[in-house]
Amino acid sequence: MTSQTHAGQTIIDPPEDGHFRNGSTNQPSPTTLSLHLTINGETHALDVEPRVTLLDALRERLHLTGTKKGCDQGQCGACTVHVDGERVLACLTLAAQVEGRSITTIEGLADEDGTLHAVQAAFLEQDAFQCGYCTPGQIMSAVACIREGHAGSDEEIREYMAGNLCRCGAYPHIVAAVRQAARELRS
Amino acid sequence: MRDFSYLRADSVEAARNAAALPGAMLLAGGTTLVDLAKCGVAEPATVIDISHIAGLDAIDVGPDRAVIGALAKMSHVADHPQVKSHFPAVSEALWQAASAQLRNMATIGGNLMQRTRCPYFRDPQNFPACNKRAPGSGCSAIGGVTRGHAVLGTSEACIATYPGDLAIALVAFEAEVDLGERKLKVEDFFLAPGATAEQEHDIRPGEVITAIEIPGSAAARRSTYLKVRDRQSYEFAAASAAVGLELEGDGRTIRDIRVALGGVATKPWRARAVEEALKGKPLDEATVRKASELAMAGAVDHGANHYKIALAPRVIARAILELGETA
Ligand SMILES: Cc1cc2nc3c(=O)[nH]c(=O)nc-3n(C[C@H](O)[C@H](O)[C@H](O)COP(=O)(O)OP(=O)(O)OC[C@H]3O[C@@H](n4cnc5c(N)ncnc54)[C@H](O)[C@@H]3O)c2cc1C
Ligand code: SF4
Ligand code: FES
Ligand code: FES
């Protein structure tokens, strides 16, 4: 297969074996990238293969295991982190892609003296978890949800927190925690 | 996920050159590409990261037209005040798609290029037969579980549903996609499967989407996107409709109407028969319901997706009637 395909043909051009590799069937030799990532205000140097996701870089390489791996497929929100202040999914983000961006994880949310972020405190107060596995993702998502101005009503909180699943079904308490934190942060 | 080499493009020109390399695929938000690479469906030799190209995320909207850069994020377009006022259906289609996190990552260009959610397409290990992945291998969906599959625009080769929301609104309002060298109607950019299910878009190797352009109109200003799904949020459409309405001065005769359908067809589907049947007619429930049925002419079901043939006209009618109630 070559990339010299005809006009009108999609760029995704499936070869004989059915995978749309659109090119030579030889695998390119994996290269290693030397990256500098800014995480919670600190710069980390690391060498990774291009396919390494931000989630695996955080957990396996930098031992920041607060960010959880649920589905690894963009469907559950457990891996939510902030990139330049906006919530994203670390499992669908390549580490290489966020070089030069500012990354915040759950470990970077509390003050240096240990004072919890208003959203963390509200989750404790409202008992907004059972097993706690989804909680770092819920909290990172909630911080951004409030900042975006999408926490105006319970209905809006439910819609804009829909990307964070909780298998324990703690949803009513999560909504209460987000509502409380939004009120506190507004005043 | 197989490894690949990684290139960062700093200009559209560099991206075009790199995209023409054998095995190269562009990376914008990554929410389709990284997902499909993990499924073993996409196996790029080289990933060309275009997300750092400056200036390609501009959003420029007025009453006459909207020009939205290919790297604009779904969330930013959805929340843009002028998009909300001049093109409400576009904003609604975007905020009802995916989740807040995904919308902060996903770009408008990548959104047009998203692939079907057909579960057989996404599972090459267990289902080698898929004409979209491997032309000529057959279709695992036909005779399989088809609850989510299309009823319009299908072929013997493929019955996969086009899953996106934004493009439904774009087709209703006759938007164009800008590929640099050429511009084409979004409606023509998407290809029905026919005998070549692997070709989903009219895009050539080395081409890069730079922007989409939506002409303004009275119907675009009074528009809505209604998405019906298995759960209330964070789910693809079972059936959806983008509808725009312009009434005569009497406040009840339809001057212009736009109707496009999602969740039921193999590509974003403009329902012209419904539009033609309603132009010049009064906006009343019986007329609207009767005309909405015309959208399903030629529909073919595969068992479990039969419900879509009854559902889609109701979604269209509800969207039109609700729009008629707004002043
Ligand atoms: C869990 C989940 C739920 C979702 N739910 C919905 C939903 O309800 N509704 C909906 O509409 N969508 C939904 N999506 C799909 C999502 O909207 C798309 O994945 C997203 O829009 C793709 O954009 P991206 O920038 O991330 O694309 P990428 O993954 O970066 O790219 C996708 C494809 O487009 C190509 N490409 C990217 N940019 C360009 C360009 N400028 N020119 C040419 N080619 C380009 C890439 O090479 C690649 O092949 C969902 C996705 C997930 C993972
Ligand atoms: S419906 Fe299309 S995408 Fe799904 S298995 Fe059949 S050929 Fe493949
Ligand atoms: S682990 Fe990223 S969304 Fe589930
Ligand atoms: S607290 Fe257990 S998954 Fe949410």
mmCIF file of C-alpha atoms in Angstrom, chain B residues 18 36 56 60 65 72 77 79-80 87 98 147 197 251 261 265 268 274 297 300 304 307:
data_model
loop_
_atom_site.group_PDB
_atom_site.id
_atom_site.type_symbol
_atom_site.label_atom_id
_atom_site.label_comp_id
_atom_site.label_asym_id
_atom_site.label_seq_id
_atom_site.Cartn_x
_atom_site.Cartn_y
_atom_site.Cartn_z
ATOM 1 C CA ALA B 18 3.658 15.303 6.669
ATOM 2 C CA LEU B 36 -9.055 3.615 17.883
ATOM 3 C CA LEU B 56 -6.176 27.509 13.641
ATOM 4 C CA ASP B 60 -15.359 34.285 13.902
ATOM 5 C CA ARG B 65 -21.740 33.626 8.559
ATOM 6 C CA ALA B 72 -11.398 25.169 17.781
ATOM 7 C CA VAL B 77 -17.697 26.713 20.073
ATOM 8 C CA ASP B 79 -20.251 28.244 24.713
ATOM 9 C CA HIS B 80 -19.497 31.031 22.190
ATOM 10 C CA PHE B 87 -26.664 29.304 15.280
ATOM 11 C CA ALA B 98 -19.724 13.382 24.496
ATOM 12 C CA ARG B 147 -29.916 -2.009 17.673
ATOM 13 C CA ALA B 197 -17.666 1.368 2.960
ATOM 14 C CA GLY B 251 -46.586 34.049 12.306
ATOM 15 C CA LEU B 261 -31.276 13.699 10.905
ATOM 16 C CA ALA B 265 -28.382 7.131 8.750
ATOM 17 C CA PRO B 268 -25.486 13.188 8.152
ATOM 18 C CA VAL B 274 -39.933 16.960 4.812
ATOM 19 C CA ALA B 297 -39.044 6.912 2.678
ATOM 20 C CA VAL B 300 -34.604 -0.453 5.632
ATOM 21 C CA ALA B 304 -33.411 -4.680 16.311
ATOM 22 C CA TYR B 307 -37.730 1.207 16.322
#
